[in-house]
Amino acid sequence: MTDAAARATAGFRSAYGAEPAGRWAAPGRVNLIGEHTDYNDGFVLPFALPLRTVAATAPQQGERWTVRSELSDAPVEFGAAEVDEPGRVTGWVAYVAGVVWALREAGHAVPGARIAIASDVPVGSGLSSSAAIEAAVLAALVDLGGLDLPTERQPRLAQRAENSYVGAPTGIMDQSAVIRCREGHALFLDCRDESVEHIPFDLDAAGLAVLVVDSRAPHRHADGEYAARRTSCERAAERLGVPALRDVAVADLDDALGRLDDETRRRVRHVVTEDQRVLDTVALLRASRVREIGPLLTASHVSMRDDFEITVPEIDTAVEAALAAGALGARMTGGGFGGCVLALVEADRASAVAEVVTQAYAEKGFAAPATVPVLPAPGATRLD
Ligand code: GLA
């Protein structure tokens, strides 16, 4: 199969019988560490994947948007009236309509457009395929309309599309990652003020690889459980009298935990210690001590499994098998209840680790996982 860029162009030609004015790409992401910290005003450290979504786009007259994707047979069209009423455009097209809506809400004169989307980011694997669509379309509309929306302000707008138009209460990590990441770097993001630092993450130089294992586990109640975790964190912050859990220092953790019920205590302990693990990981990477981050990754997983309770058997199996096969660290990445695991491995052990994980799945009767080694890739960009 050709890559997403070629397929987007082919899709544009076949849907509209014309050439696109340009192509804009946005990647999927994995999060190296810092899970469920973003909506607690905390820290995250994602990097962009070499898999991407491409929007071949050309302007069209009037306030009309026509979208064709590999996910549906015929192009879908919507106008200003449908866009301005969240809920009227549904399904995957809502990610596109949500971006148009959020831009219009922010006062931008959004150009009408014809769009053809193709993607190499698997849908439903927790690799931010939705943020990739939002970011690719946003980049296209900003460029074609000459809109005044600098890159650093784009994640908040794309998040608004997802939160208020699509209706998913996510934080700012995914949109920031797919828009702001740089090749060869992880993105150290402070989710409170959205300041970033690009941290060199040179796996090759360290003789290491990151193996991504798609657990292929069906997402079980992911939306409801995600929202429940978020509410529980917000209530805990209120109870502790802080603006967000980010404001609870590790040193004050014991004292804070004493004022909470058992379940909330575990949720808070995850978030507060996870923020610290992000800071510790960044410190090690800054010092080029890449292989030493392994135990932090694994500790993050244990915390998600036991305290935040967002892992599932397939995910835990992948982590345990990777570690047993010699991974330096392994953890679930993303919102949870399915999705992917990442394992930090010696480069020459990557396929052996993948094999052990696959074997462990077979022994438990789970559907075979997909495994792929990845390197940090660039964020959203115009291709041509
Ligand atoms: C999902 C959300 C993000 C973040 C992660 C968990 O990917 O979209 O905002 O909360 O879960 O870290």
Coordinates of C-alpha atoms and ligand atoms in Angstrom, one line a residue:
M1 CA 0.0 0.0 0.0
T2 CA 1.2 3.5 -0.8
D3 CA 1.7 6.0 2.1
A4 CA -1.0 8.3 3.3
A5 CA 0.2 11.3 1.3
A6 CA -0.1 9.4 -2.0
R7 CA -3.5 8.0 -1.0
A8 CA -4.8 11.4 0.0
T9 CA -3.9 12.8 -3.4
A10 CA -5.5 9.9 -5.2
G11 CA -8.6 10.3 -3.0
F12 CA -8.8 14.0 -3.9
R13 CA -8.5 13.3 -7.6
S14 CA -11.1 10.6 -7.6
A15 CA -13.6 12.5 -5.4
Y16 CA -13.3 15.9 -7.0
G17 CA -11.7 15.3 -10.4
A18 CA -9.1 18.0 -9.7
E19 CA -5.7 18.6 -8.1
P20 CA -5.4 19.6 -4.4
A21 CA -3.8 23.0 -3.7
G22 CA -1.6 21.4 -1.1
R23 CA -1.2 18.5 1.4
W24 CA -0.9 18.9 5.1
A25 CA 0.2 16.1 7.4
A26 CA -0.1 15.4 11.2
P27 CA 1.3 12.4 13.0
G28 CA 0.0 10.0 15.6
R29 CA 1.7 10.1 19.0
V30 CA 2.8 7.9 21.9
N31 CA 3.3 9.3 25.3
L32 CA 6.7 8.4 26.8
I33 CA 5.5 9.1 30.3
G34 CA 3.0 11.3 32.1
E35 CA -0.4 9.7 31.9
H36 CA -3.7 11.4 33.1
T37 CA -1.6 14.3 34.2
D38 CA -2.6 16.8 31.4
Y39 CA -6.0 17.6 32.7
N40 CA -4.5 18.0 36.2
D41 CA -2.4 20.9 34.9
G42 CA 0.7 18.7 35.1
F43 CA 3.5 17.4 32.9
V44 CA 3.6 15.1 29.9
L45 CA 6.4 13.9 27.6
P46 CA 5.0 12.6 24.3
F47 CA 6.7 12.1 21.0
A48 CA 5.3 12.0 17.4
L49 CA 5.1 8.8 15.5
P50 CA 6.3 8.2 11.9
L51 CA 2.7 7.3 11.1
R52 CA 0.7 10.2 9.8
T53 CA -2.7 11.5 8.6
V54 CA -2.7 13.6 5.4
A55 CA -5.3 16.1 4.3
A56 CA -5.1 16.9 0.6
T57 CA -7.0 20.2 0.4
A58 CA -8.2 23.0 -2.0
P59 CA -10.3 26.0 -1.4
Q60 CA -13.9 26.2 -2.6
Q61 CA -16.4 29.0 -3.0
G62 CA -18.7 29.9 -0.1
E63 CA -19.0 28.6 3.4
R64 CA -19.1 24.9 2.4
W65 CA -16.7 22.1 3.4
T66 CA -16.6 18.7 1.6
V67 CA -14.7 15.9 3.1
R68 CA -13.7 12.6 1.7
S69 CA -11.9 9.9 3.7
E70 CA -10.9 6.3 3.4
L71 CA -13.3 5.7 6.2
S72 CA -16.4 6.3 4.1
D73 CA -17.5 5.7 0.5
A74 CA -18.9 9.1 -0.5
P75 CA -17.7 12.6 0.3
V76 CA -19.7 14.3 3.1
E77 CA -20.6 17.9 2.8
F78 CA -21.7 20.5 5.4
G79 CA -22.2 24.2 5.5
A80 CA -22.1 27.0 8.1
A81 CA -25.6 26.2 9.5
E82 CA -24.7 22.6 10.4
V83 CA -21.3 23.5 11.7
D84 CA -22.6 26.2 14.0
E85 CA -24.8 23.7 15.8
P86 CA -22.6 21.1 17.7
G87 CA -24.1 17.7 17.4
R88 CA -25.4 18.0 13.9
V89 CA -22.4 16.6 12.1
T90 CA -21.6 13.2 13.6
G91 CA -19.1 10.3 13.1
W92 CA -15.5 10.8 12.0
V93 CA -16.5 14.0 10.1
A94 CA -17.3 15.7 13.4
Y95 CA -13.5 16.0 13.9
V96 CA -13.3 18.1 10.8
A97 CA -16.5 20.0 11.4
G98 CA -15.3 20.6 15.0
V99 CA -12.2 22.3 13.8
V100 CA -14.2 24.6 11.4
W101 CA -16.6 25.3 14.3
A102 CA -13.7 26.1 16.8
L103 CA -12.1 28.4 14.2
R104 CA -15.3 30.3 13.6
E105 CA -16.0 30.5 17.3
A106 CA -12.6 32.2 17.7
G107 CA -13.6 34.7 15.1
H108 CA -11.6 33.4 12.1
A109 CA -12.9 33.7 8.6
V110 CA -12.6 30.0 7.6
P111 CA -12.2 29.4 3.9
G112 CA -14.6 26.9 2.3
A113 CA -12.6 23.8 1.3
R114 CA -12.6 20.4 -0.3
I115 CA -10.6 17.9 1.7
A116 CA -9.5 14.3 1.1
I117 CA -8.1 12.5 4.1
A118 CA -5.9 9.4 4.2
S119 CA -4.3 8.0 7.3
D120 CA -1.6 5.5 8.4
V121 CA -2.5 6.1 12.1
P122 CA -4.6 3.1 13.3
V123 CA -8.0 4.2 14.6
G124 CA -9.0 3.1 18.1
S125 CA -5.4 2.1 19.2
G126 CA -4.9 5.1 21.5
L127 CA -2.3 6.7 19.1
S128 CA -4.3 9.9 18.7
S129 CA -5.8 9.3 15.3
S130 CA -8.5 11.9 16.1
A131 CA -5.9 14.6 17.0
A132 CA -4.1 13.8 13.8
I133 CA -7.2 14.5 11.7
E134 CA -7.9 17.7 13.7
A135 CA -4.3 18.9 13.3
A136 CA -3.9 18.2 9.6
V137 CA -7.2 19.9 8.7
L138 CA -6.5 22.8 11.0
A139 CA -3.1 23.3 9.4
A140 CA -4.7 23.2 5.9
L141 CA -7.4 25.8 6.8
V142 CA -5.0 28.1 8.6
D143 CA -2.6 28.1 5.6
L144 CA -5.3 28.4 2.9
G145 CA -7.2 31.1 4.7
G146 CA -4.0 33.0 5.8
L147 CA -5.5 32.9 9.3
D148 CA -3.7 34.5 12.2
L149 CA -3.2 31.4 14.4
P150 CA 0.4 30.7 15.4
T151 CA 1.3 27.0 16.0
E152 CA 1.5 27.4 19.7
R153 CA -2.2 28.4 19.9
Q154 CA -3.4 25.6 17.6
P155 CA -3.5 22.8 20.2
R156 CA -6.0 24.6 22.4
L157 CA -8.3 25.2 19.4
A158 CA -8.1 21.6 18.3
Q159 CA -8.8 20.5 21.9
R160 CA -11.9 22.7 21.9
A161 CA -13.1 20.9 18.7
E162 CA -12.7 17.6 20.5
N163 CA -14.1 18.7 23.9
S164 CA -17.0 20.9 22.9
Y165 CA -17.9 19.7 19.4
V166 CA -17.1 16.0 19.4
G167 CA -17.8 15.7 23.1
A168 CA -14.7 13.9 24.4
P169 CA -13.4 15.5 27.7
T170 CA -9.7 15.0 26.8
G171 CA -6.8 17.1 28.0
I172 CA -4.3 19.1 25.9
M173 CA -1.6 16.4 25.4
D174 CA -2.6 14.8 22.2
Q175 CA -3.2 18.0 20.2
S176 CA 0.0 19.5 21.6
A177 CA 2.0 16.4 20.7
V178 CA 0.8 16.1 17.1
I179 CA 1.2 19.8 16.4
R180 CA 4.3 20.8 18.3
C181 CA 6.6 17.7 18.4
R182 CA 10.0 17.7 16.7
E183 CA 11.9 14.9 15.0
G184 CA 14.4 13.2 17.3
H185 CA 12.8 14.8 20.4
A186 CA 10.2 14.3 23.0
L187 CA 8.0 17.2 23.9
F188 CA 8.2 18.2 27.6
L189 CA 4.9 20.1 28.0
D190 CA 3.7 22.0 31.1
C191 CA 0.0 21.6 30.6
R192 CA -0.8 24.6 32.9
D193 CA 0.9 27.3 30.8
E194 CA 1.6 25.2 27.7
S195 CA 5.2 26.1 27.7
V196 CA 7.4 23.4 26.0
E197 CA 10.9 22.2 25.8
H198 CA 12.1 19.9 23.1
I199 CA 14.1 17.2 24.8
P200 CA 16.6 15.3 22.6
F201 CA 15.6 11.6 22.6
D202 CA 18.3 10.0 20.5
L203 CA 17.5 6.3 20.7
D204 CA 20.0 5.4 18.0
A205 CA 22.9 7.0 19.7
A206 CA 22.1 5.0 22.9
G207 CA 21.7 1.8 21.0
L208 CA 18.1 1.6 22.1
A209 CA 14.7 1.3 20.5
V210 CA 11.1 1.9 21.5
L211 CA 8.8 -0.9 20.6
V212 CA 5.1 0.0 20.4
V213 CA 2.8 -3.0 21.0
D214 CA -0.8 -2.5 19.9
S215 CA -2.7 -4.6 22.4
R216 CA -5.6 -4.9 20.0
A217 CA -7.7 -5.1 23.2
P218 CA -11.2 -3.7 22.6
H219 CA -11.6 -0.4 24.5
R220 CA -13.8 -1.4 27.4
H221 CA -16.0 1.6 28.7
A222 CA -13.0 3.8 27.9
D223 CA -15.1 7.0 27.5
G224 CA -17.1 6.7 30.7
E225 CA -14.1 5.5 32.8
Y226 CA -11.9 8.4 31.4
A227 CA -14.5 10.9 32.4
A228 CA -14.9 9.3 35.8
R229 CA -11.1 9.5 36.5
R230 CA -11.2 13.2 35.5
T231 CA -14.1 14.0 37.8
S232 CA -12.5 12.1 40.6
C233 CA -9.2 14.2 40.2
E234 CA -11.1 17.5 40.0
R235 CA -13.1 16.6 43.2
A236 CA -9.9 15.7 45.0
A237 CA -8.3 19.0 44.1
E238 CA -11.3 20.8 45.4
R239 CA -11.2 18.8 48.6
L240 CA -7.5 19.6 49.1
G241 CA -8.1 23.2 48.4
V242 CA -5.7 23.4 45.4
P243 CA -6.4 24.7 41.9
A244 CA -5.3 21.3 40.4
L245 CA -3.5 18.1 41.6
R246 CA -0.4 19.6 40.0
D247 CA -0.2 21.8 43.1
V248 CA 0.2 18.9 45.5
A249 CA 3.9 18.4 46.0
V250 CA 5.3 14.8 46.5
A251 CA 6.6 16.0 49.9
D252 CA 3.0 16.9 51.0
L253 CA 1.5 13.7 49.5
D254 CA 1.1 11.7 52.8
D255 CA -0.6 14.6 54.4
A256 CA -3.0 15.1 51.5
L257 CA -3.8 11.4 51.2
G258 CA -4.8 11.3 54.9
R259 CA -7.7 13.6 54.0
L260 CA -9.2 11.4 51.3
D261 CA -11.2 8.2 50.9
D262 CA -9.4 5.1 49.8
E263 CA -10.2 5.2 46.1
T264 CA -9.5 8.9 45.7
R265 CA -6.3 8.4 47.6
R266 CA -5.0 6.0 45.0
R267 CA -6.1 8.3 42.1
V268 CA -4.3 11.2 43.7
R269 CA -1.2 9.2 44.4
H270 CA -0.9 8.2 40.8
V271 CA -1.2 11.8 39.5
V272 CA 1.2 13.3 41.9
T273 CA 3.9 10.6 41.6
E274 CA 3.4 10.5 37.8
D275 CA 4.2 14.2 37.5
Q276 CA 7.4 13.6 39.5
R277 CA 8.3 10.7 37.2
V278 CA 8.0 13.0 34.2
L279 CA 10.4 15.5 35.8
D280 CA 12.8 12.7 36.7
T281 CA 12.7 11.3 33.2
V282 CA 13.3 14.7 31.7
A283 CA 16.3 15.2 34.0
L284 CA 17.8 11.8 32.9
L285 CA 17.3 12.6 29.2
R286 CA 18.8 16.0 29.6
A287 CA 21.9 14.2 31.0
S288 CA 21.9 11.7 28.1
R289 CA 21.2 8.9 30.6
V290 CA 18.5 7.4 28.3
R291 CA 18.7 3.8 29.4
E292 CA 18.2 4.8 33.1
I293 CA 14.6 5.9 32.4
G294 CA 13.5 2.3 32.1
P295 CA 12.5 1.9 35.8
L296 CA 10.5 5.1 35.7
L297 CA 8.5 3.8 32.8
T298 CA 7.8 0.6 34.6
A299 CA 6.9 2.4 37.8
S300 CA 4.4 4.5 35.8
H301 CA 2.8 1.3 34.6
V302 CA 2.5 -0.1 38.1
S303 CA 0.9 3.1 39.2
M304 CA -1.6 3.1 36.4
R305 CA -2.4 -0.6 37.0
D306 CA -2.8 -0.5 40.8
D307 CA -3.6 3.1 41.7
F308 CA -5.4 4.6 38.7
E309 CA -6.8 1.3 37.6
I310 CA -6.9 1.9 33.9
T311 CA -5.1 -1.1 32.5
V312 CA -6.6 -4.4 31.1
P313 CA -5.2 -7.9 31.1
E314 CA -3.9 -7.7 27.5
I315 CA -2.0 -4.6 28.4
D316 CA -0.5 -6.0 31.6
T317 CA 0.5 -9.1 29.8
A318 CA 2.4 -7.1 27.1
V319 CA 4.2 -5.2 29.8
E320 CA 5.1 -8.3 31.9
A321 CA 6.2 -10.2 28.8
A322 CA 8.4 -7.3 27.5
L323 CA 10.1 -7.0 30.9
A324 CA 10.6 -10.7 31.2
A325 CA 12.3 -10.6 27.7
G326 CA 14.7 -8.0 28.9
A327 CA 13.0 -4.6 28.2
L328 CA 14.6 -1.9 30.3
G329 CA 11.1 -0.5 31.0
A330 CA 7.6 -0.8 29.7
R331 CA 4.3 0.9 30.2
M332 CA 0.9 1.4 28.8
T333 CA 0.7 4.7 26.8
G334 CA -2.5 6.8 26.4
G335 CA -5.8 7.0 28.1
G336 CA -6.1 3.3 29.0
F337 CA -8.6 0.4 28.9
G338 CA -6.9 -0.9 25.8
G339 CA -4.6 0.8 23.4
C340 CA -0.8 0.4 23.2
V341 CA 2.2 -0.4 25.3
L342 CA 5.6 1.0 24.8
A343 CA 8.8 -0.9 25.7
L344 CA 12.3 0.6 25.9
V345 CA 14.6 -2.1 24.6
E346 CA 18.2 -2.7 23.4
A347 CA 18.0 -2.1 19.6
D348 CA 19.3 -5.6 18.8
R349 CA 16.6 -7.1 21.1
A350 CA 13.6 -5.5 19.6
S351 CA 12.4 -8.4 17.5
A352 CA 13.1 -10.9 20.3
V353 CA 11.0 -8.9 22.7
A354 CA 8.2 -8.6 20.2
E355 CA 8.3 -12.4 19.8
V356 CA 8.0 -13.1 23.5
V357 CA 5.1 -10.7 23.8
T358 CA 3.3 -12.4 20.8
Q359 CA 4.0 -15.8 22.4
A360 CA 2.5 -14.6 25.8
Y361 CA -0.6 -13.4 24.0
A362 CA -1.0 -16.8 22.2
E363 CA -0.7 -18.6 25.5
K364 CA -3.5 -16.6 27.0
G365 CA -5.7 -16.9 24.0
F366 CA -5.6 -13.1 23.2
A367 CA -5.8 -11.9 19.5
A368 CA -2.2 -11.4 18.2
P369 CA -0.8 -8.0 19.0
A370 CA 0.8 -5.7 16.4
T371 CA 4.4 -4.6 17.2
V372 CA 6.5 -1.9 15.6
P373 CA 9.7 -0.1 16.5
V374 CA 9.4 3.7 16.3
L375 CA 11.6 6.8 16.3
P376 CA 10.4 10.3 17.3
A377 CA 9.0 12.0 14.2
P378 CA 8.1 15.6 13.3
G379 CA 4.7 17.2 14.2
A380 CA 2.1 18.7 11.8
T381 CA 3.5 20.2 8.7
R382 CA 2.7 21.3 5.1
L383 CA 4.1 18.7 2.7
D384 CA 3.7 20.7 -0.6
Ligands
GLA1 C1 -6.0 10.5 26.3 C2 -6.4 12.0 26.3 C3 -5.3 12.9 26.8 C4 -4.7 12.3 28.1 C5 -4.4 10.8 28.0 C6 -4.0 10.2 29.3 O1 -5.1 10.3 25.3 O2 -6.8 12.4 25.0 O3 -5.7 14.2 26.9 O4 -5.5 12.6 29.2 O5 -5.6 10.1 27.5 O6 -2.7 10.7 29.6

